[in-house]
Amino acid sequence: MRRMDTKTTTEKTGETGDGAESAGADIAAKTAKTAKTAKTAKTAKTAKTAKTAEAAETAPAVEPLDADDLDPADEIDKDDDEDDEAPFPDEAPAPASAGIGGAAAAVVSAALGVVALTGTWTGKVVAERETLIGQIKTSGSGTPAQQISEIYGDAWHSVAVVNGVFSLVALLVAVLVLVLPGRPSWVRAVAVAGAVLGGLGLLLSVGTYFDLFLSLPTAGS
């Protein structure tokens, strides 16, 4: 009986040893498989890295373009874009004193034109002086025609000369204002009015002086 128990124990011990050996073999196989997988992944990663580095080395290097390599058409387009983007230079603003002077000159030209058409105190004084001189010259021995010429004709011509001078000054001042740049629109409008009035006054003065519009009366009329 004791012998049989010993045999049974021996068999159990053998089975236990076989089981341990099988477990150890499984663990060893699993470890070897894991190591092989890690080695395979590392090898693949290394190969991929080497391939990427080789591709980077073999790729042609891109050199920056020089200004000489640019196409002339591209340069023209670039210049056109810069011209379009660049703001237009504004006209230099005129000084404040120049603006005031231009406005005053325009008003003066218009006023002189009006005065030249309506007559001035200076022209009246000159006409009276010529009348007095004519009366002195023809007092006692002057003929009717001479009296008309000395007393009335010279006075009228003197008024025409005075008004013509005012008209000419008005025209010159107006033209000067119009020629100078940088004047506001209303200043130019007043200057144009002064030029028109001055020109019209000058025309009437010349016609009056040379008796183009109204001739002197004769003694028989």
PDB file of N, CA, C and O in Angstrom, residues 119-165:
ATOM      1  N   GLY A 119     -17.622 155.224 -64.112  1.00  0.00           N
ATOM      2  CA  GLY A 119     -16.959 156.514 -63.950  1.00  0.00           C
ATOM      3  C   GLY A 119     -16.413 156.697 -62.549  1.00  0.00           C
ATOM      4  O   GLY A 119     -16.890 156.090 -61.586  1.00  0.00           O
ATOM      5  N   THR A 120     -15.403 157.551 -62.435  1.00  0.00           N
ATOM      6  CA  THR A 120     -14.730 157.776 -61.163  1.00  0.00           C
ATOM      7  C   THR A 120     -14.719 159.272 -60.830  1.00  0.00           C
ATOM      8  O   THR A 120     -14.932 160.140 -61.686  1.00  0.00           O
ATOM      9  N   TRP A 121     -14.438 159.532 -59.579  1.00  0.00           N
ATOM     10  CA  TRP A 121     -14.293 160.920 -59.140  1.00  0.00           C
ATOM     11  C   TRP A 121     -13.083 161.559 -59.811  1.00  0.00           C
ATOM     12  O   TRP A 121     -13.090 162.742 -60.159  1.00  0.00           O
ATOM     13  N   THR A 122     -12.030 160.756 -60.019  1.00  0.00           N
ATOM     14  CA  THR A 122     -10.835 161.273 -60.691  1.00  0.00           C
ATOM     15  C   THR A 122     -11.164 161.711 -62.117  1.00  0.00           C
ATOM     16  O   THR A 122     -10.705 162.764 -62.587  1.00  0.00           O
ATOM     17  N   GLY A 123     -11.923 160.920 -62.830  1.00  0.00           N
ATOM     18  CA  GLY A 123     -12.302 161.294 -64.187  1.00  0.00           C
ATOM     19  C   GLY A 123     -13.145 162.553 -64.227  1.00  0.00           C
ATOM     20  O   GLY A 123     -12.990 163.392 -65.145  1.00  0.00           O
ATOM     21  N   LYS A 124     -14.017 162.725 -63.233  1.00  0.00           N
ATOM     22  CA  LYS A 124     -14.828 163.938 -63.172  1.00  0.00           C
ATOM     23  C   LYS A 124     -13.970 165.169 -62.941  1.00  0.00           C
ATOM     24  O   LYS A 124     -14.171 166.233 -63.583  1.00  0.00           O
ATOM     25  N   VAL A 125     -13.004 165.059 -62.058  1.00  0.00           N
ATOM     26  CA  VAL A 125     -12.111 166.199 -61.790  1.00  0.00           C
ATOM     27  C   VAL A 125     -11.292 166.536 -63.025  1.00  0.00           C
ATOM     28  O   VAL A 125     -11.116 167.728 -63.387  1.00  0.00           O
ATOM     29  N   VAL A 126     -10.793 165.542 -63.715  1.00  0.00           N
ATOM     30  CA  VAL A 126      -9.998 165.792 -64.914  1.00  0.00           C
ATOM     31  C   VAL A 126     -10.859 166.438 -65.993  1.00  0.00           C
ATOM     32  O   VAL A 126     -10.419 167.365 -66.717  1.00  0.00           O
ATOM     33  N   ALA A 127     -12.098 165.998 -66.134  1.00  0.00           N
ATOM     34  CA  ALA A 127     -12.990 166.575 -67.140  1.00  0.00           C
ATOM     35  C   ALA A 127     -13.288 168.043 -66.836  1.00  0.00           C
ATOM     36  O   ALA A 127     -13.293 168.899 -67.748  1.00  0.00           O
ATOM     37  N   GLU A 128     -13.551 168.377 -65.588  1.00  0.00           N
ATOM     38  CA  GLU A 128     -13.799 169.771 -65.225  1.00  0.00           C
ATOM     39  C   GLU A 128     -12.562 170.638 -65.462  1.00  0.00           C
ATOM     40  O   GLU A 128     -12.678 171.811 -65.881  1.00  0.00           O
ATOM     41  N   ARG A 129     -11.412 170.081 -65.212  1.00  0.00           N
ATOM     42  CA  ARG A 129     -10.177 170.846 -65.462  1.00  0.00           C
ATOM     43  C   ARG A 129     -10.016 171.143 -66.947  1.00  0.00           C
ATOM     44  O   ARG A 129      -9.649 172.273 -67.348  1.00  0.00           O
ATOM     45  N   GLU A 130     -10.267 170.156 -67.794  1.00  0.00           N
ATOM     46  CA  GLU A 130     -10.156 170.373 -69.240  1.00  0.00           C
ATOM     47  C   GLU A 130     -11.210 171.375 -69.732  1.00  0.00           C
ATOM     48  O   GLU A 130     -10.944 172.182 -70.636  1.00  0.00           O
ATOM     49  N   THR A 131     -12.364 171.329 -69.131  1.00  0.00           N
ATOM     50  CA  THR A 131     -13.402 172.303 -69.501  1.00  0.00           C
ATOM     51  C   THR A 131     -12.965 173.729 -69.157  1.00  0.00           C
ATOM     52  O   THR A 131     -13.152 174.679 -69.959  1.00  0.00           O
ATOM     53  N   LEU A 132     -12.407 173.906 -67.995  1.00  0.00           N
ATOM     54  CA  LEU A 132     -11.936 175.227 -67.588  1.00  0.00           C
ATOM     55  C   LEU A 132     -10.811 175.722 -68.488  1.00  0.00           C
ATOM     56  O   LEU A 132     -10.784 176.902 -68.906  1.00  0.00           O
ATOM     57  N   ILE A 133      -9.898 174.829 -68.841  1.00  0.00           N
ATOM     58  CA  ILE A 133      -8.800 175.220 -69.733  1.00  0.00           C
ATOM     59  C   ILE A 133      -9.354 175.623 -71.101  1.00  0.00           C
ATOM     60  O   ILE A 133      -8.897 176.593 -71.735  1.00  0.00           O
ATOM     61  N   GLY A 134     -10.325 174.900 -71.590  1.00  0.00           N
ATOM     62  CA  GLY A 134     -10.923 175.239 -72.877  1.00  0.00           C
ATOM     63  C   GLY A 134     -11.628 176.572 -72.848  1.00  0.00           C
ATOM     64  O   GLY A 134     -11.573 177.335 -73.839  1.00  0.00           O
ATOM     65  N   GLN A 135     -12.315 176.868 -71.769  1.00  0.00           N
ATOM     66  CA  GLN A 135     -12.976 178.169 -71.653  1.00  0.00           C
ATOM     67  C   GLN A 135     -11.957 179.311 -71.635  1.00  0.00           C
ATOM     68  O   GLN A 135     -12.191 180.382 -72.233  1.00  0.00           O
ATOM     69  N   ILE A 136     -10.845 179.076 -70.978  1.00  0.00           N
ATOM     70  CA  ILE A 136      -9.810 180.114 -70.940  1.00  0.00           C
ATOM     71  C   ILE A 136      -9.228 180.332 -72.334  1.00  0.00           C
ATOM     72  O   ILE A 136      -8.975 181.482 -72.770  1.00  0.00           O
ATOM     73  N   LYS A 137      -8.978 179.270 -73.069  1.00  0.00           N
ATOM     74  CA  LYS A 137      -8.369 179.401 -74.389  1.00  0.00           C
ATOM     75  C   LYS A 137      -9.317 180.062 -75.392  1.00  0.00           C
ATOM     76  O   LYS A 137      -8.861 180.758 -76.321  1.00  0.00           O
ATOM     77  N   THR A 138     -10.584 179.810 -75.271  1.00  0.00           N
ATOM     78  CA  THR A 138     -11.526 180.301 -76.291  1.00  0.00           C
ATOM     79  C   THR A 138     -12.342 181.512 -75.810  1.00  0.00           C
ATOM     80  O   THR A 138     -13.335 181.872 -76.459  1.00  0.00           O
ATOM     81  N   SER A 139     -11.953 182.109 -74.742  1.00  0.00           N
ATOM     82  CA  SER A 139     -12.741 183.253 -74.237  1.00  0.00           C
ATOM     83  C   SER A 139     -12.445 184.520 -75.031  1.00  0.00           C
ATOM     84  O   SER A 139     -11.489 185.206 -74.782  1.00  0.00           O
ATOM     85  N   GLY A 140     -13.214 184.857 -75.979  1.00  0.00           N
ATOM     86  CA  GLY A 140     -13.057 186.115 -76.728  1.00  0.00           C
ATOM     87  C   GLY A 140     -12.709 185.913 -78.173  1.00  0.00           C
ATOM     88  O   GLY A 140     -13.170 186.667 -79.027  1.00  0.00           O
ATOM     89  N   SER A 141     -11.909 184.913 -78.529  1.00  0.00           N
ATOM     90  CA  SER A 141     -11.477 184.796 -79.928  1.00  0.00           C
ATOM     91  C   SER A 141     -11.686 183.402 -80.503  1.00  0.00           C
ATOM     92  O   SER A 141     -11.291 183.139 -81.632  1.00  0.00           O
ATOM     93  N   GLY A 142     -12.286 182.505 -79.781  1.00  0.00           N
ATOM     94  CA  GLY A 142     -12.457 181.149 -80.277  1.00  0.00           C
ATOM     95  C   GLY A 142     -13.697 180.990 -81.120  1.00  0.00           C
ATOM     96  O   GLY A 142     -14.739 181.582 -80.857  1.00  0.00           O
ATOM     97  N   THR A 143     -13.584 180.213 -82.158  1.00  0.00           N
ATOM     98  CA  THR A 143     -14.723 179.902 -83.018  1.00  0.00           C
ATOM     99  C   THR A 143     -15.608 178.875 -82.332  1.00  0.00           C
ATOM    100  O   THR A 143     -15.183 178.176 -81.394  1.00  0.00           O
ATOM    101  N   PRO A 144     -16.853 178.709 -82.824  1.00  0.00           N
ATOM    102  CA  PRO A 144     -17.734 177.693 -82.218  1.00  0.00           C
ATOM    103  C   PRO A 144     -17.149 176.292 -82.294  1.00  0.00           C
ATOM    104  O   PRO A 144     -17.237 175.518 -81.330  1.00  0.00           O
ATOM    105  N   ALA A 145     -16.523 175.942 -83.390  1.00  0.00           N
ATOM    106  CA  ALA A 145     -15.937 174.607 -83.516  1.00  0.00           C
ATOM    107  C   ALA A 145     -14.785 174.428 -82.539  1.00  0.00           C
ATOM    108  O   ALA A 145     -14.608 173.364 -81.919  1.00  0.00           O
ATOM    109  N   GLN A 146     -13.976 175.500 -82.383  1.00  0.00           N
ATOM    110  CA  GLN A 146     -12.860 175.429 -81.440  1.00  0.00           C
ATOM    111  C   GLN A 146     -13.380 175.340 -80.009  1.00  0.00           C
ATOM    112  O   GLN A 146     -12.818 174.620 -79.184  1.00  0.00           O
ATOM    113  N   GLN A 147     -14.423 176.069 -79.704  1.00  0.00           N
ATOM    114  CA  GLN A 147     -14.987 175.997 -78.360  1.00  0.00           C
ATOM    115  C   GLN A 147     -15.526 174.603 -78.046  1.00  0.00           C
ATOM    116  O   GLN A 147     -15.341 174.077 -76.945  1.00  0.00           O
ATOM    117  N   ILE A 148     -16.181 174.017 -79.050  1.00  0.00           N
ATOM    118  CA  ILE A 148     -16.700 172.661 -78.836  1.00  0.00           C
ATOM    119  C   ILE A 148     -15.559 171.681 -78.579  1.00  0.00           C
ATOM    120  O   ILE A 148     -15.635 170.825 -77.679  1.00  0.00           O
ATOM    121  N   SER A 149     -14.509 171.793 -79.364  1.00  0.00           N
ATOM    122  CA  SER A 149     -13.381 170.861 -79.215  1.00  0.00           C
ATOM    123  C   SER A 149     -12.631 171.069 -77.908  1.00  0.00           C
ATOM    124  O   SER A 149     -12.284 170.101 -77.220  1.00  0.00           O
ATOM    125  N   GLU A 150     -12.391 172.360 -77.546  1.00  0.00           N
ATOM    126  CA  GLU A 150     -11.584 172.622 -76.357  1.00  0.00           C
ATOM    127  C   GLU A 150     -12.375 172.431 -75.061  1.00  0.00           C
ATOM    128  O   GLU A 150     -11.830 171.945 -74.070  1.00  0.00           O
ATOM    129  N   ILE A 151     -13.626 172.811 -75.082  1.00  0.00           N
ATOM    130  CA  ILE A 151     -14.393 172.771 -73.831  1.00  0.00           C
ATOM    131  C   ILE A 151     -15.012 171.394 -73.591  1.00  0.00           C
ATOM    132  O   ILE A 151     -14.972 170.876 -72.470  1.00  0.00           O
ATOM    133  N   TYR A 152     -15.564 170.801 -74.638  1.00  0.00           N
ATOM    134  CA  TYR A 152     -16.288 169.539 -74.455  1.00  0.00           C
ATOM    135  C   TYR A 152     -15.501 168.300 -74.929  1.00  0.00           C
ATOM    136  O   TYR A 152     -15.460 167.285 -74.236  1.00  0.00           O
ATOM    137  N   GLY A 153     -14.896 168.439 -76.092  1.00  0.00           N
ATOM    138  CA  GLY A 153     -14.201 167.271 -76.644  1.00  0.00           C
ATOM    139  C   GLY A 153     -13.043 166.818 -75.786  1.00  0.00           C
ATOM    140  O   GLY A 153     -12.882 165.609 -75.499  1.00  0.00           O
ATOM    141  N   ASP A 154     -12.209 167.750 -75.345  1.00  0.00           N
ATOM    142  CA  ASP A 154     -11.057 167.387 -74.508  1.00  0.00           C
ATOM    143  C   ASP A 154     -11.498 166.807 -73.161  1.00  0.00           C
ATOM    144  O   ASP A 154     -10.848 165.895 -72.623  1.00  0.00           O
ATOM    145  N   ALA A 155     -12.582 167.340 -72.631  1.00  0.00           N
ATOM    146  CA  ALA A 155     -13.080 166.815 -71.350  1.00  0.00           C
ATOM    147  C   ALA A 155     -13.563 165.369 -71.506  1.00  0.00           C
ATOM    148  O   ALA A 155     -13.268 164.488 -70.669  1.00  0.00           O
ATOM    149  N   TRP A 156     -14.293 165.115 -72.570  1.00  0.00           N
ATOM    150  CA  TRP A 156     -14.760 163.743 -72.779  1.00  0.00           C
ATOM    151  C   TRP A 156     -13.592 162.780 -73.014  1.00  0.00           C
ATOM    152  O   TRP A 156     -13.585 161.663 -72.485  1.00  0.00           O
ATOM    153  N   HIS A 157     -12.629 163.221 -73.780  1.00  0.00           N
ATOM    154  CA  HIS A 157     -11.474 162.361 -74.031  1.00  0.00           C
ATOM    155  C   HIS A 157     -10.673 162.112 -72.755  1.00  0.00           C
ATOM    156  O   HIS A 157     -10.121 161.009 -72.563  1.00  0.00           O
ATOM    157  N   SER A 158     -10.599 163.093 -71.890  1.00  0.00           N
ATOM    158  CA  SER A 158      -9.877 162.902 -70.616  1.00  0.00           C
ATOM    159  C   SER A 158     -10.578 161.868 -69.742  1.00  0.00           C
ATOM    160  O   SER A 158      -9.927 161.015 -69.116  1.00  0.00           O
ATOM    161  N   VAL A 159     -11.920 161.937 -69.724  1.00  0.00           N
ATOM    162  CA  VAL A 159     -12.670 160.922 -68.971  1.00  0.00           C
ATOM    163  C   VAL A 159     -12.439 159.533 -69.560  1.00  0.00           C
ATOM    164  O   VAL A 159     -12.279 158.540 -68.835  1.00  0.00           O
ATOM    165  N   ALA A 160     -12.391 159.431 -70.875  1.00  0.00           N
ATOM    166  CA  ALA A 160     -12.147 158.138 -71.524  1.00  0.00           C
ATOM    167  C   ALA A 160     -10.768 157.594 -71.175  1.00  0.00           C
ATOM    168  O   ALA A 160     -10.594 156.384 -70.952  1.00  0.00           O
ATOM    169  N   VAL A 161      -9.765 158.492 -71.094  1.00  0.00           N
ATOM    170  CA  VAL A 161      -8.413 158.048 -70.736  1.00  0.00           C
ATOM    171  C   VAL A 161      -8.374 157.517 -69.306  1.00  0.00           C
ATOM    172  O   VAL A 161      -7.786 156.460 -69.020  1.00  0.00           O
ATOM    173  N   VAL A 162      -9.004 158.249 -68.389  1.00  0.00           N
ATOM    174  CA  VAL A 162      -9.009 157.810 -66.983  1.00  0.00           C
ATOM    175  C   VAL A 162      -9.725 156.472 -66.837  1.00  0.00           C
ATOM    176  O   VAL A 162      -9.226 155.539 -66.178  1.00  0.00           O
ATOM    177  N   ASN A 163     -10.895 156.345 -67.448  1.00  0.00           N
ATOM    178  CA  ASN A 163     -11.620 155.074 -67.372  1.00  0.00           C
ATOM    179  C   ASN A 163     -10.867 153.937 -68.058  1.00  0.00           C
ATOM    180  O   ASN A 163     -10.909 152.780 -67.605  1.00  0.00           O
ATOM    181  N   GLY A 164     -10.151 154.266 -69.132  1.00  0.00           N
ATOM    182  CA  GLY A 164      -9.351 153.241 -69.812  1.00  0.00           C
ATOM    183  C   GLY A 164      -8.215 152.736 -68.952  1.00  0.00           C
ATOM    184  O   GLY A 164      -7.890 151.534 -68.955  1.00  0.00           O
ATOM    185  N   VAL A 165      -7.596 153.650 -68.174  1.00  0.00           N
ATOM    186  CA  VAL A 165      -6.521 153.233 -67.267  1.00  0.00           C
ATOM    187  C   VAL A 165      -7.058 152.291 -66.192  1.00  0.00           C
ATOM    188  O   VAL A 165      -6.458 151.246 -65.888  1.00  0.00           O
TER     189      VAL A 165
END
